[in-house]
Short mmCIF file of C-alpha atoms and ligand atoms in Angstrom, two decimals:
data_model
loop_
_atom_site.label_atom_id
_atom_site.label_comp_id
_atom_site.label_asym_id
_atom_site.label_seq_id
_atom_site.Cartn_x
_atom_site.Cartn_y
_atom_site.Cartn_z
CA MET A 12 -8.97 -19.65 34.14
CA ALA A 13 -7.24 -19.87 30.78
CA LEU A 14 -8.60 -22.28 28.16
CA LYS A 15 -6.42 -24.74 26.31
CA HIS A 16 -6.51 -25.94 22.72
CA GLU A 17 -3.99 -27.34 20.33
CA THR A 18 -2.17 -24.69 18.36
CA GLN A 19 -1.29 -25.27 14.77
CA THR A 20 2.29 -26.16 14.02
CA ASP A 21 3.00 -24.83 10.56
CA ILE A 22 0.74 -22.60 8.58
CA LEU A 23 0.73 -23.20 4.84
CA LEU A 24 -0.66 -21.31 1.89
CA TYR A 25 -3.93 -22.56 0.43
CA ILE A 26 -3.84 -22.53 -3.36
CA ASN A 27 -6.06 -24.37 -5.83
CA GLY A 28 -7.60 -26.55 -3.13
CA GLU A 29 -4.30 -27.63 -1.57
CA PHE A 30 -2.24 -26.60 1.42
CA THR A 31 1.24 -25.84 0.19
CA SER A 32 4.58 -24.32 1.24
CA ALA A 33 5.70 -21.01 -0.19
CA SER A 34 7.66 -21.23 -3.48
CA SER A 35 10.69 -19.65 -1.83
CA GLY A 36 10.49 -22.06 1.11
CA THR A 37 10.84 -19.14 3.52
CA THR A 38 8.68 -18.68 6.62
CA ILE A 39 7.60 -15.92 9.00
CA LYS A 40 7.85 -16.42 12.76
CA ASN A 41 4.43 -15.95 14.33
CA MET A 42 4.69 -14.53 17.85
CA ASN A 43 2.43 -14.71 20.88
CA PRO A 44 1.75 -11.13 22.09
CA PHE A 45 1.22 -12.27 25.68
CA THR A 46 4.51 -14.15 26.09
CA ASN A 47 6.53 -12.86 23.13
CA GLU A 48 7.40 -16.48 22.43
CA GLN A 49 7.02 -18.03 19.03
CA ILE A 50 3.71 -19.78 18.28
CA ASN A 51 4.68 -21.31 14.96
CA GLU A 52 6.13 -20.68 11.50
CA VAL A 53 4.02 -19.37 8.64
CA ALA A 54 4.78 -19.93 4.96
CA GLU A 55 5.88 -16.61 3.49
CA GLY A 56 4.07 -16.17 0.20
CA GLN A 57 5.61 -13.80 -2.34
CA SER A 58 4.81 -12.73 -5.89
CA GLU A 59 5.34 -16.23 -7.31
CA ASP A 60 2.74 -17.61 -4.91
CA ILE A 61 0.34 -14.78 -5.65
CA ASN A 62 0.74 -15.58 -9.36
CA LYS A 63 -0.16 -19.21 -8.69
CA ALA A 64 -3.14 -18.27 -6.52
CA VAL A 65 -4.44 -15.74 -9.04
CA ALA A 66 -3.99 -18.24 -11.89
CA ALA A 67 -6.02 -20.80 -9.91
CA ALA A 68 -8.71 -18.25 -9.10
CA ARG A 69 -8.80 -17.06 -12.72
CA GLU A 70 -9.13 -20.58 -14.06
CA ALA A 71 -11.89 -21.32 -11.53
CA PHE A 72 -13.69 -18.13 -12.54
CA ASP A 73 -13.32 -18.54 -16.31
CA HIS A 74 -13.79 -22.28 -16.68
CA GLY A 75 -14.95 -23.67 -13.34
CA PRO A 76 -18.54 -24.31 -12.30
CA TRP A 77 -18.68 -21.66 -9.56
CA LYS A 78 -20.21 -18.65 -11.26
CA THR A 79 -22.57 -20.63 -13.48
CA MET A 80 -23.82 -23.31 -11.10
CA LYS A 81 -27.43 -23.18 -9.96
CA LEU A 82 -27.93 -20.58 -7.29
CA THR A 83 -29.31 -23.07 -4.78
CA LYS A 84 -26.19 -25.17 -5.18
CA ARG A 85 -23.79 -22.24 -4.76
CA MET A 86 -25.69 -20.98 -1.74
CA ALA A 87 -25.64 -24.49 -0.23
CA TYR A 88 -21.84 -24.15 -0.14
CA ILE A 89 -22.14 -20.75 1.52
CA TYR A 90 -24.58 -22.04 4.17
CA ARG A 91 -22.26 -25.01 4.72
CA ILE A 92 -19.34 -22.65 5.43
CA ALA A 93 -21.55 -20.84 7.98
CA ASP A 94 -22.45 -24.12 9.70
CA LEU A 95 -18.82 -25.21 9.84
CA ILE A 96 -17.83 -21.87 11.38
CA ASP A 97 -20.50 -22.37 14.04
CA GLU A 98 -18.99 -25.75 14.88
CA GLU A 99 -15.56 -24.16 15.35
CA VAL A 100 -16.45 -20.96 17.25
CA GLU A 101 -14.57 -22.01 20.37
CA LYS A 102 -11.42 -22.98 18.47
CA ILE A 103 -11.45 -19.87 16.27
CA SER A 104 -11.89 -17.60 19.30
CA TYR A 105 -9.05 -19.33 21.09
CA LEU A 106 -6.70 -19.02 18.12
CA GLU A 107 -7.73 -15.40 17.55
CA SER A 108 -6.96 -14.47 21.17
CA LEU A 109 -3.71 -16.44 21.21
CA ASP A 110 -2.56 -14.77 18.00
CA THR A 111 -3.71 -11.19 18.57
CA GLY A 112 -3.92 -10.70 22.34
CA LEU A 113 -7.61 -9.76 22.11
CA PRO A 114 -9.48 -10.95 25.24
CA ILE A 115 -11.31 -14.23 24.67
CA SER A 116 -14.60 -12.96 26.06
CA GLN A 117 -14.56 -10.41 23.22
CA THR A 118 -13.27 -12.65 20.40
CA ARG A 119 -15.97 -15.20 21.28
CA LYS A 120 -18.70 -12.63 20.70
CA MET A 121 -17.10 -11.40 17.50
CA VAL A 122 -16.43 -14.85 16.07
CA SER A 123 -19.90 -16.12 16.91
CA ARG A 124 -21.24 -13.49 14.52
CA ALA A 125 -18.89 -14.43 11.65
CA SER A 126 -21.08 -17.24 10.33
CA GLU A 127 -23.91 -14.70 9.98
CA ASN A 128 -21.83 -12.88 7.36
CA PHE A 129 -22.15 -15.95 5.14
CA ARG A 130 -25.85 -16.54 5.84
CA PHE A 131 -26.63 -12.88 5.37
CA TYR A 132 -24.98 -12.73 1.94
CA ALA A 133 -26.51 -16.03 0.87
CA ARG A 134 -29.94 -14.58 1.64
CA MET A 135 -29.03 -11.31 -0.04
CA VAL A 136 -27.91 -12.97 -3.26
CA GLU A 137 -31.04 -15.13 -3.29
CA SER A 138 -33.24 -12.06 -2.98
CA ARG A 139 -31.22 -9.49 -4.88
CA LEU A 140 -30.49 -11.08 -8.23
CA ILE A 141 -33.05 -8.78 -9.73
CA GLY A 142 -32.70 -6.05 -12.28
CA ASP A 143 -34.53 -3.17 -13.94
CA ALA A 144 -36.29 -3.41 -17.28
CA TYR A 145 -36.72 -0.41 -19.58
CA GLN A 146 -39.29 -0.17 -22.33
CA VAL A 147 -37.88 1.98 -25.12
CA ASP A 148 -40.80 2.96 -27.35
CA ASP A 149 -41.85 -0.12 -29.30
CA GLU A 150 -38.31 -0.80 -30.41
CA PHE A 151 -36.29 -2.11 -27.49
CA ILE A 152 -36.54 -3.77 -24.22
CA ASN A 153 -33.46 -3.09 -22.10
CA TYR A 154 -32.71 -4.82 -18.83
CA THR A 155 -29.98 -5.03 -16.21
CA ILE A 156 -28.36 -8.09 -14.72
CA ASN A 157 -25.80 -8.49 -11.92
CA ALA A 158 -22.73 -10.51 -12.85
CA PRO A 159 -19.76 -11.49 -10.67
CA VAL A 160 -16.73 -9.30 -11.32
CA GLY A 161 -13.93 -11.88 -11.51
CA VAL A 162 -10.99 -12.50 -9.18
CA ALA A 163 -11.37 -10.57 -5.92
CA GLY A 164 -8.19 -9.62 -4.03
CA LEU A 165 -8.97 -9.26 -0.33
CA ILE A 166 -6.39 -7.70 2.00
CA THR A 167 -7.11 -7.66 5.73
CA PRO A 168 -5.60 -6.28 8.97
CA TRP A 169 -4.79 -7.99 12.26
CA ASN A 170 -7.14 -6.16 14.60
CA ALA A 171 -10.28 -8.27 14.14
CA PRO A 172 -8.96 -10.75 11.62
CA PHE A 173 -11.61 -13.46 11.37
CA MET A 174 -14.55 -11.07 11.43
CA LEU A 175 -13.06 -8.78 8.80
CA GLU A 176 -11.97 -11.65 6.57
CA THR A 177 -15.42 -13.27 6.58
CA TRP A 178 -17.00 -9.88 6.03
CA LYS A 179 -15.21 -9.70 2.68
CA VAL A 180 -15.03 -13.39 1.73
CA ALA A 181 -18.77 -13.98 2.23
CA PRO A 182 -20.10 -11.39 -0.26
CA ALA A 183 -17.27 -12.06 -2.72
CA LEU A 184 -18.00 -15.80 -2.91
CA ALA A 185 -21.79 -15.61 -2.63
CA THR A 186 -21.97 -13.29 -5.65
CA GLY A 187 -19.95 -15.77 -7.74
CA ASN A 188 -16.44 -14.30 -7.68
CA THR A 189 -13.32 -16.27 -6.91
CA VAL A 190 -11.01 -15.07 -4.17
CA VAL A 191 -7.38 -14.58 -3.20
CA LEU A 192 -7.15 -13.56 0.46
CA LYS A 193 -3.95 -11.97 1.81
CA PRO A 194 -4.37 -11.88 5.61
CA ALA A 195 -2.25 -9.73 7.90
CA GLU A 196 1.16 -11.24 8.58
CA LEU A 197 0.72 -10.65 12.32
CA SER A 198 -2.47 -12.74 12.65
CA PRO A 199 -2.40 -15.80 10.37
CA LEU A 200 -4.02 -18.42 12.66
CA SER A 201 -7.71 -17.82 12.14
CA ALA A 202 -7.23 -17.15 8.39
CA ASN A 203 -5.68 -20.59 8.16
CA LEU A 204 -8.64 -22.06 9.99
CA LEU A 205 -10.95 -20.31 7.51
CA ALA A 206 -9.04 -22.05 4.70
CA GLU A 207 -9.48 -25.38 6.51
CA ILE A 208 -13.20 -24.72 6.94
CA ILE A 209 -13.67 -23.79 3.29
CA HIS A 210 -11.62 -26.83 2.27
CA LYS A 211 -13.96 -28.98 4.36
CA ALA A 212 -16.96 -27.36 2.70
CA ASP A 213 -15.47 -28.79 -0.52
CA LEU A 214 -15.73 -25.74 -2.75
CA PRO A 215 -14.51 -26.30 -6.34
CA LYS A 216 -10.73 -25.99 -6.63
CA GLY A 217 -9.34 -22.50 -7.02
CA VAL A 218 -12.49 -20.68 -5.87
CA PHE A 219 -10.90 -19.66 -2.56
CA ASN A 220 -7.17 -19.18 -1.99
CA VAL A 221 -5.11 -17.82 0.90
CA VAL A 222 -1.59 -16.43 0.52
CA HIS A 223 0.10 -15.46 3.77
CA GLY A 224 2.99 -13.02 3.59
CA TYR A 225 4.06 -9.43 4.00
CA GLY A 226 2.08 -6.54 2.57
CA GLU A 227 4.99 -5.03 0.68
CA THR A 228 5.61 -8.29 -1.22
CA ALA A 229 2.58 -10.61 -1.32
CA GLY A 230 0.02 -7.82 -0.86
CA ASP A 231 1.72 -5.64 -3.42
CA ALA A 232 1.82 -8.44 -6.01
CA LEU A 233 -1.91 -9.01 -5.54
CA VAL A 234 -2.66 -5.30 -5.93
CA LYS A 235 -0.66 -5.09 -9.17
CA HIS A 236 -1.79 -8.35 -10.74
CA PRO A 237 -3.56 -7.72 -14.07
CA ASP A 238 -5.93 -10.68 -13.61
CA VAL A 239 -7.36 -9.34 -10.36
CA GLN A 240 -10.41 -7.15 -10.95
CA LEU A 241 -11.03 -5.69 -7.53
CA ILE A 242 -9.31 -5.02 -4.23
CA SER A 243 -11.17 -4.84 -0.97
CA PHE A 244 -8.77 -3.47 1.63
CA THR A 245 -9.04 -2.79 5.35
CA GLY A 246 -6.06 -1.25 7.11
CA GLU A 247 -4.16 1.96 7.66
CA THR A 248 -4.91 5.10 5.70
CA LYS A 249 -1.34 5.32 4.40
CA THR A 250 -1.42 1.74 3.12
CA GLY A 251 -4.78 2.42 1.47
CA SER A 252 -3.38 5.32 -0.46
CA THR A 253 -0.34 3.23 -1.56
CA ILE A 254 -2.71 0.51 -2.77
CA ILE A 255 -4.82 2.95 -4.77
CA LYS A 256 -1.67 4.25 -6.49
CA ASN A 257 -0.36 0.75 -7.16
CA SER A 258 -3.65 -0.52 -8.53
CA ALA A 259 -4.05 2.38 -10.95
CA ASP A 260 -2.12 0.82 -13.85
CA THR A 261 -4.46 -2.17 -13.88
CA LEU A 262 -7.55 -0.01 -13.15
CA LYS A 263 -8.99 -1.98 -10.29
CA SER A 264 -12.12 -1.18 -8.45
CA CYS A 265 -11.11 -0.54 -4.82
CA SER A 266 -13.01 -0.51 -1.55
CA MET A 267 -11.06 1.19 1.23
CA GLU A 268 -11.82 0.79 4.95
CA LEU A 269 -9.15 2.87 6.66
CA GLY A 270 -8.08 4.42 9.94
CA GLY A 271 -10.08 6.57 12.35
CA LYS A 272 -9.89 8.94 15.29
CA SER A 273 -13.54 9.07 16.15
CA PRO A 274 -15.14 11.61 18.50
CA ILE A 275 -17.57 10.86 21.30
CA ILE A 276 -19.45 14.02 22.28
CA VAL A 277 -21.06 13.98 25.73
CA PHE A 278 -23.43 16.87 26.50
CA ASP A 279 -24.30 18.03 30.03
CA ASP A 280 -27.78 16.53 29.73
CA ALA A 281 -26.65 13.05 28.67
CA ASP A 282 -27.54 9.92 30.61
CA PHE A 283 -24.32 10.07 32.62
CA GLU A 284 -23.89 6.40 33.49
CA ARG A 285 -24.78 5.08 30.04
CA ALA A 286 -22.50 7.60 28.34
CA LEU A 287 -19.72 6.56 30.73
CA ASP A 288 -20.25 2.84 30.01
CA ALA A 289 -20.24 3.46 26.27
CA CYS A 290 -17.21 5.72 26.38
CA VAL A 291 -15.12 3.24 28.41
CA TRP A 292 -16.19 0.25 26.33
CA GLY A 293 -15.74 2.10 23.06
CA ILE A 294 -12.09 2.91 23.64
CA TYR A 295 -10.80 0.06 25.83
CA SER A 296 -12.56 -2.95 24.29
CA PHE A 297 -10.50 -4.91 21.75
CA ASN A 298 -7.43 -3.42 23.47
CA GLY A 299 -8.23 -0.10 21.84
CA GLU A 300 -7.13 -1.66 18.53
CA ARG A 301 -10.45 -0.89 16.96
CA CYS A 302 -11.01 1.26 13.89
CA THR A 303 -14.26 2.73 15.25
CA ALA A 304 -12.89 3.34 18.77
CA ASN A 305 -14.05 6.63 20.32
CA SER A 306 -10.49 7.77 20.90
CA ARG A 307 -11.36 11.50 21.26
CA LEU A 308 -13.73 12.39 24.09
CA PHE A 309 -15.36 15.84 24.02
CA VAL A 310 -17.20 16.37 27.30
CA GLN A 311 -19.27 19.49 27.94
CA GLU A 312 -17.89 21.85 30.57
CA GLY A 313 -20.85 21.54 32.97
CA ILE A 314 -20.11 17.85 33.73
CA LYS A 315 -16.42 17.63 32.92
CA ASP A 316 -15.08 17.31 36.48
CA GLU A 317 -17.61 14.70 37.44
CA PHE A 318 -17.23 12.76 34.18
CA ILE A 319 -13.42 12.74 34.29
CA ALA A 320 -13.45 11.65 37.94
CA ALA A 321 -15.78 8.77 37.06
CA LEU A 322 -13.58 7.86 34.08
CA LYS A 323 -10.46 7.73 36.25
CA LYS A 324 -12.17 5.40 38.67
CA ARG A 325 -13.39 3.05 35.95
CA VAL A 326 -10.11 3.03 34.02
CA ALA A 327 -8.12 2.17 37.17
CA ASN A 328 -10.37 -0.88 37.66
CA ILE A 329 -10.09 -2.36 34.17
CA LYS A 330 -8.65 -5.86 34.38
CA ILE A 331 -5.59 -6.38 32.21
CA GLY A 332 -4.01 -9.79 31.78
CA ASP A 333 -3.90 -13.08 29.88
CA PRO A 334 -6.10 -12.77 26.79
CA LEU A 335 -7.15 -16.40 27.25
CA ASP A 336 -8.57 -15.67 30.69
CA VAL A 337 -12.30 -14.98 30.45
CA ALA A 338 -12.03 -12.30 33.16
CA THR A 339 -9.51 -10.21 31.18
CA GLU A 340 -10.86 -6.93 29.80
CA VAL A 341 -7.70 -5.59 28.13
CA GLY A 342 -4.96 -7.83 26.74
CA PRO A 343 -1.52 -7.22 25.20
CA LEU A 344 -1.07 -5.30 21.95
CA ILE A 345 -0.44 -7.22 18.75
CA ASP A 346 3.37 -7.01 18.63
CA LYS A 347 6.45 -5.25 19.95
CA GLY A 348 6.47 -2.76 17.07
CA HIS A 349 2.92 -1.63 17.74
CA PHE A 350 3.56 -1.61 21.50
CA THR A 351 6.51 0.73 20.97
CA LYS A 352 4.39 3.00 18.79
CA VAL A 353 1.58 3.24 21.35
CA LYS A 354 4.02 3.80 24.24
CA GLY A 355 5.67 6.47 22.12
CA TYR A 356 2.40 8.39 22.03
CA LEU A 357 2.37 8.51 25.84
CA ASP A 358 5.77 10.26 25.68
CA ILE A 359 4.47 12.58 22.97
CA ALA A 360 1.46 13.37 25.17
CA LYS A 361 3.78 14.40 28.01
CA GLU A 362 5.93 16.49 25.66
CA GLU A 363 2.77 18.19 24.41
CA GLY A 364 2.00 19.25 27.99
CA THR A 365 -0.95 17.00 28.77
CA GLU A 366 -1.53 15.00 31.92
CA VAL A 367 -1.10 11.27 31.28
CA ILE A 368 -2.90 8.92 33.66
CA THR A 369 -1.74 5.36 33.26
CA ALA A 370 -0.65 2.44 35.44
CA ASP A 371 2.38 0.21 35.81
CA ILE A 372 2.14 -3.27 34.37
CA PRO A 373 2.31 -6.04 37.01
CA ALA A 374 5.64 -7.91 36.89
CA GLU A 375 4.02 -11.30 36.23
CA ILE A 376 2.68 -10.16 32.85
CA ALA A 377 5.48 -7.77 31.93
CA LYS A 378 6.70 -10.08 29.13
CA GLY A 379 3.56 -9.23 27.14
CA ASN A 380 3.02 -6.12 24.98
CA PHE A 381 0.89 -4.39 27.60
CA VAL A 382 -0.06 -0.75 27.69
CA ALA A 383 -2.35 -0.04 30.64
CA PRO A 384 -5.65 1.70 29.90
CA THR A 385 -4.64 5.35 29.72
CA LEU A 386 -6.30 8.77 29.91
CA ILE A 387 -4.72 11.85 28.34
CA LEU A 388 -6.19 14.87 30.11
CA ASN A 389 -6.00 18.59 29.31
CA ALA A 390 -5.36 17.88 25.67
CA LYS A 391 -6.01 20.37 22.87
CA ASN A 392 -7.44 19.32 19.52
CA HIS A 393 -4.41 20.45 17.50
CA MET A 394 -2.04 18.15 19.41
CA ARG A 395 -0.70 14.97 17.81
CA VAL A 396 -2.38 12.86 20.48
CA ALA A 397 -5.72 14.34 19.42
CA GLN A 398 -5.11 14.15 15.67
CA GLU A 399 -3.27 10.86 15.05
CA GLU A 400 -4.60 7.32 15.29
CA ILE A 401 -2.87 5.72 18.30
CA PHE A 402 -4.76 2.41 17.95
CA GLY A 403 -4.32 1.39 21.58
CA PRO A 404 -6.14 1.70 24.94
CA VAL A 405 -5.62 5.46 25.11
CA LEU A 406 -8.40 8.05 25.43
CA THR A 407 -7.65 11.70 24.65
CA VAL A 408 -9.99 13.89 26.69
CA MET A 409 -11.06 17.43 25.73
CA THR A 410 -13.89 19.74 26.72
CA PHE A 411 -16.31 22.06 24.89
CA LYS A 412 -18.65 24.92 25.72
CA ASP A 413 -21.57 24.52 23.35
CA GLU A 414 -22.94 22.55 20.41
CA GLU A 415 -21.26 24.71 17.81
CA GLU A 416 -17.83 24.25 19.36
CA ALA A 417 -18.34 20.49 19.77
CA ILE A 418 -19.08 20.10 16.06
CA LYS A 419 -16.18 22.32 15.05
CA LEU A 420 -13.71 20.35 17.18
CA ALA A 421 -15.11 16.97 16.12
CA ASN A 422 -14.67 17.88 12.45
CA ASP A 423 -11.26 19.48 12.75
CA ILE A 424 -9.39 16.29 11.81
CA LYS A 425 -8.49 14.38 8.65
CA TYR A 426 -10.43 11.24 9.63
CA GLY A 427 -14.17 10.60 9.30
CA LEU A 428 -14.95 7.03 10.24
CA ALA A 429 -17.38 7.08 13.18
CA GLY A 430 -18.90 9.45 15.75
CA TYR A 431 -20.95 9.10 18.92
CA VAL A 432 -23.31 11.68 20.42
CA TRP A 433 -24.76 11.56 23.93
CA THR A 434 -27.59 13.95 24.82
CA ASN A 435 -31.13 13.71 26.09
CA ASP A 436 -32.19 16.47 23.69
CA ILE A 437 -33.15 14.26 20.78
CA LYS A 438 -33.37 17.13 18.29
CA ARG A 439 -29.84 18.08 19.17
CA GLY A 440 -28.76 14.42 18.87
CA HIS A 441 -29.96 14.29 15.26
CA ARG A 442 -28.61 17.74 14.48
CA VAL A 443 -25.11 16.96 15.71
CA ALA A 444 -25.10 13.54 14.02
CA HIS A 445 -25.97 15.26 10.72
CA LYS A 446 -23.12 17.71 11.11
CA VAL A 447 -20.29 15.47 12.32
CA GLU A 448 -18.24 14.48 9.28
CA ALA A 449 -18.14 10.69 9.52
CA GLY A 450 -19.53 7.70 7.70
CA MET A 451 -21.22 6.20 10.77
CA LEU A 452 -22.87 7.97 13.71
CA TRP A 453 -24.45 6.59 16.84
CA VAL A 454 -26.81 8.68 19.02
CA ASN A 455 -27.12 7.56 22.65
CA ALA A 456 -25.67 4.22 21.67
CA GLN A 457 -22.46 2.32 21.66
CA ASN A 458 -21.20 0.78 18.45
CA VAL A 459 -23.91 -1.75 17.61
CA ARG A 460 -24.29 -2.69 13.98
CA ASP A 461 -26.97 -4.32 11.89
CA LEU A 462 -25.54 -6.25 8.93
CA ARG A 463 -27.92 -4.53 6.53
CA THR A 464 -26.48 -1.07 7.17
CA PRO A 465 -23.55 0.53 5.31
CA PHE A 466 -20.15 0.37 7.01
CA GLY A 467 -17.38 2.77 6.08
CA GLY A 468 -15.84 6.17 6.45
CA SER A 469 -15.45 9.55 4.81
CA LYS A 470 -12.40 11.84 4.45
CA SER A 471 -9.19 9.87 5.14
CA SER A 472 -11.13 6.99 6.67
CA GLY A 473 -12.16 5.36 3.47
CA ILE A 474 -13.76 5.11 0.08
CA GLY A 475 -16.93 3.10 -0.47
CA ARG A 476 -19.06 1.10 1.90
CA GLU A 477 -19.10 -2.51 2.99
CA GLY A 478 -22.04 -4.44 4.39
CA GLY A 479 -25.63 -4.80 3.27
CA HIS A 480 -26.48 -4.30 -0.37
CA TYR A 481 -23.46 -1.96 -0.61
CA GLY A 482 -21.21 -5.03 -0.37
CA PHE A 483 -23.39 -6.84 -2.90
CA GLU A 484 -22.98 -3.99 -5.36
CA PHE A 485 -19.20 -3.82 -4.95
CA TYR A 486 -18.79 -7.50 -5.76
CA THR A 487 -21.10 -7.49 -8.78
CA GLU A 488 -20.86 -5.84 -12.15
CA GLN A 489 -24.12 -4.36 -13.29
CA LYS A 490 -24.67 -5.01 -16.97
CA ILE A 491 -27.29 -3.52 -19.25
CA ILE A 492 -28.59 -5.65 -22.09
CA HIS A 493 -30.34 -3.95 -25.03
CA VAL A 494 -32.65 -6.13 -27.07
CA SER A 495 -34.29 -4.97 -30.26
CA ILE A 496 -37.89 -6.12 -30.58
CA THR A 497 -38.51 -4.58 -34.03
CA ASP A 498 -36.46 -4.05 -37.14
CA HIS A 499 -35.42 -0.59 -35.99
CA HIS A 500 -33.66 1.71 -38.41
CA ILE A 501 -29.93 1.01 -38.90
CA GLN A 502 -27.87 3.40 -41.01
CA GLN A 503 -26.48 1.75 -44.10
CA PHE A 504 -22.94 3.09 -44.54
CA GLY A 505 -21.20 2.07 -47.76
CA LYS A 506 -24.27 0.50 -49.32
P1 NAD B 624 -1.90 -2.14 7.61
O1 NAD B 624 -2.33 -1.12 6.63
O2 NAD B 624 -0.51 -2.07 8.13
O3 NAD B 624 -2.04 -3.62 6.99
C1 NAD B 624 -3.27 -4.11 6.52
C2 NAD B 624 -3.01 -5.18 5.47
O4 NAD B 624 -2.38 -4.57 4.35
C3 NAD B 624 -2.06 -6.29 5.92
O5 NAD B 624 -2.52 -7.51 5.39
C4 NAD B 624 -0.75 -5.88 5.28
O6 NAD B 624 0.12 -6.97 5.05
C5 NAD B 624 -1.24 -5.30 3.98
N1 NAD B 624 -0.31 -4.35 3.32
C6 NAD B 624 0.60 -3.52 3.90
N2 NAD B 624 1.27 -2.83 2.95
C7 NAD B 624 0.75 -3.20 1.75
C8 NAD B 624 1.03 -2.83 0.40
N3 NAD B 624 1.96 -1.93 0.08
N4 NAD B 624 0.31 -3.42 -0.58
C9 NAD B 624 -0.65 -4.33 -0.28
N5 NAD B 624 -0.94 -4.73 0.96
C10 NAD B 624 -0.25 -4.17 1.98
O7 NAD B 624 -2.97 -2.10 8.77
P2 NAD B 624 -2.93 -2.90 10.15
O8 NAD B 624 -1.87 -2.29 11.01
O9 NAD B 624 -2.88 -4.36 9.87
O10 NAD B 624 -4.38 -2.58 10.74
C11 NAD B 624 -4.69 -1.50 11.55
C12 NAD B 624 -5.34 -0.38 10.74
O11 NAD B 624 -6.52 -0.87 10.12
C13 NAD B 624 -5.77 0.80 11.58
O12 NAD B 624 -5.44 1.99 10.93
C14 NAD B 624 -7.30 0.64 11.64
O13 NAD B 624 -8.01 1.83 11.89
C15 NAD B 624 -7.58 0.08 10.30
N6 NAD B 624 -8.88 -0.60 10.28
C16 NAD B 624 -9.92 0.01 9.62
C17 NAD B 624 -11.19 -0.59 9.61
C18 NAD B 624 -12.34 0.05 8.90
O14 NAD B 624 -13.32 -0.64 8.66
N7 NAD B 624 -12.28 1.31 8.53
C19 NAD B 624 -11.38 -1.80 10.29
C20 NAD B 624 -10.30 -2.37 10.96
C21 NAD B 624 -9.05 -1.76 10.94
#
């Protein structure tokens, strides 16, 4: 049964503690991916609005109380945001599913962890504002401190909006920065709720700002703004590289969480059923719109027939439907444009000579952007369907003979975000995990993450790491302070 909640009517920008229309007065139509009907209108922020938001954030950073207030007081705000998120989990999950098409059983789990991002970083800041001290003979004592960087520009995608936004907002605020968030234009609802929550938490004006709008206008203005010190970006690889270029003139520090095409390697000796569960979940959960999805399966030749037969059976049984129905396992894709792109890959797969196993979409849900869970069989690693990020419920299946070939195939790609290895030979599990070129590897496990661990990719999948103390370090500037404790010798030019 589908759940019901009020939807928001008009989404405004949030600048300097107030909800406001865009300067231009223009709006973006926000569409429901399940019905392709309009949900509401969203204020379309552009460079003028970014300028206002950055000015507010700058003023709050330079002259407001945020970065200098007592730590206990600042962290009380952060814990308050976490508590308010907990109170709204049901509403956030509903809005997230309505807006993105992600099944509600999955958004609920994801959103219920979002408040932990705030608590985690509050605890980290409380415990990590420590530095090193250096004794330099009897002349100096030098020591390091961690200072906030300034105005943080945060740019997020639509595929797990609330989780990814809080993942960036929490460390940025807890470490004393001020923030301008530019959420994805296709998923504004939960970002607006985050603004409402932070407004309710009563943070000083200008500390947190949200400017909705398109990437090429609002996002671009944020990236180029001289008063923004850092950009934390999650999105496509191509966009990441544009942002790095555009931020070069103002020399920003950038964290880049980009695309992926991650391998799952299943050896003959793997725990068959667990590997199957993990493989199916890893590609079809979150509608396959998941950066760490195991979209390339390499299965060892000894079990390939059995494994593929089991996959076919499971994939045919996946329940697609209304994202607000708790029984739904795969919902509609984010929008018509993305739907067309994913469908296009099924045509490419056929042209490339593979076997495409997919299903028709039932007539009663045909208005939605549905692509049925799909298997691409008999693929070769050089094909586009094996090399390019499809970002939908599509698994490209390949086989391998031995460990050496598995590693070679897994690494023969531009991406390096995640990798999964299934084997009951634990030495081999470690060995393969060491050799697969990716930022994050799981051995005999699905994608389960502890907030303390680094998150991020190598190669074209990213630069830098989020999470844990890695996030703390990105959002703080380490300063070294040199203090003379004697009258050390100073050269006397011109005396
Ligand atoms: P996208 O790159 O199209 O957009 C992401 C954000 O960037 C949006 O807010 C967009 O408006 C903005 N943007 C676009 N062009 C811009 C520009 N020129 N300047 C500034 N901002 C700009 O990505 P998407 O389609 O929203 O998200 C899907 C992608 O995100 C996939 O490739 C996925 O793998 C990736 N992703 C990566 C991770 C990770 O942690 N590595 C996590 C989630 C998603």
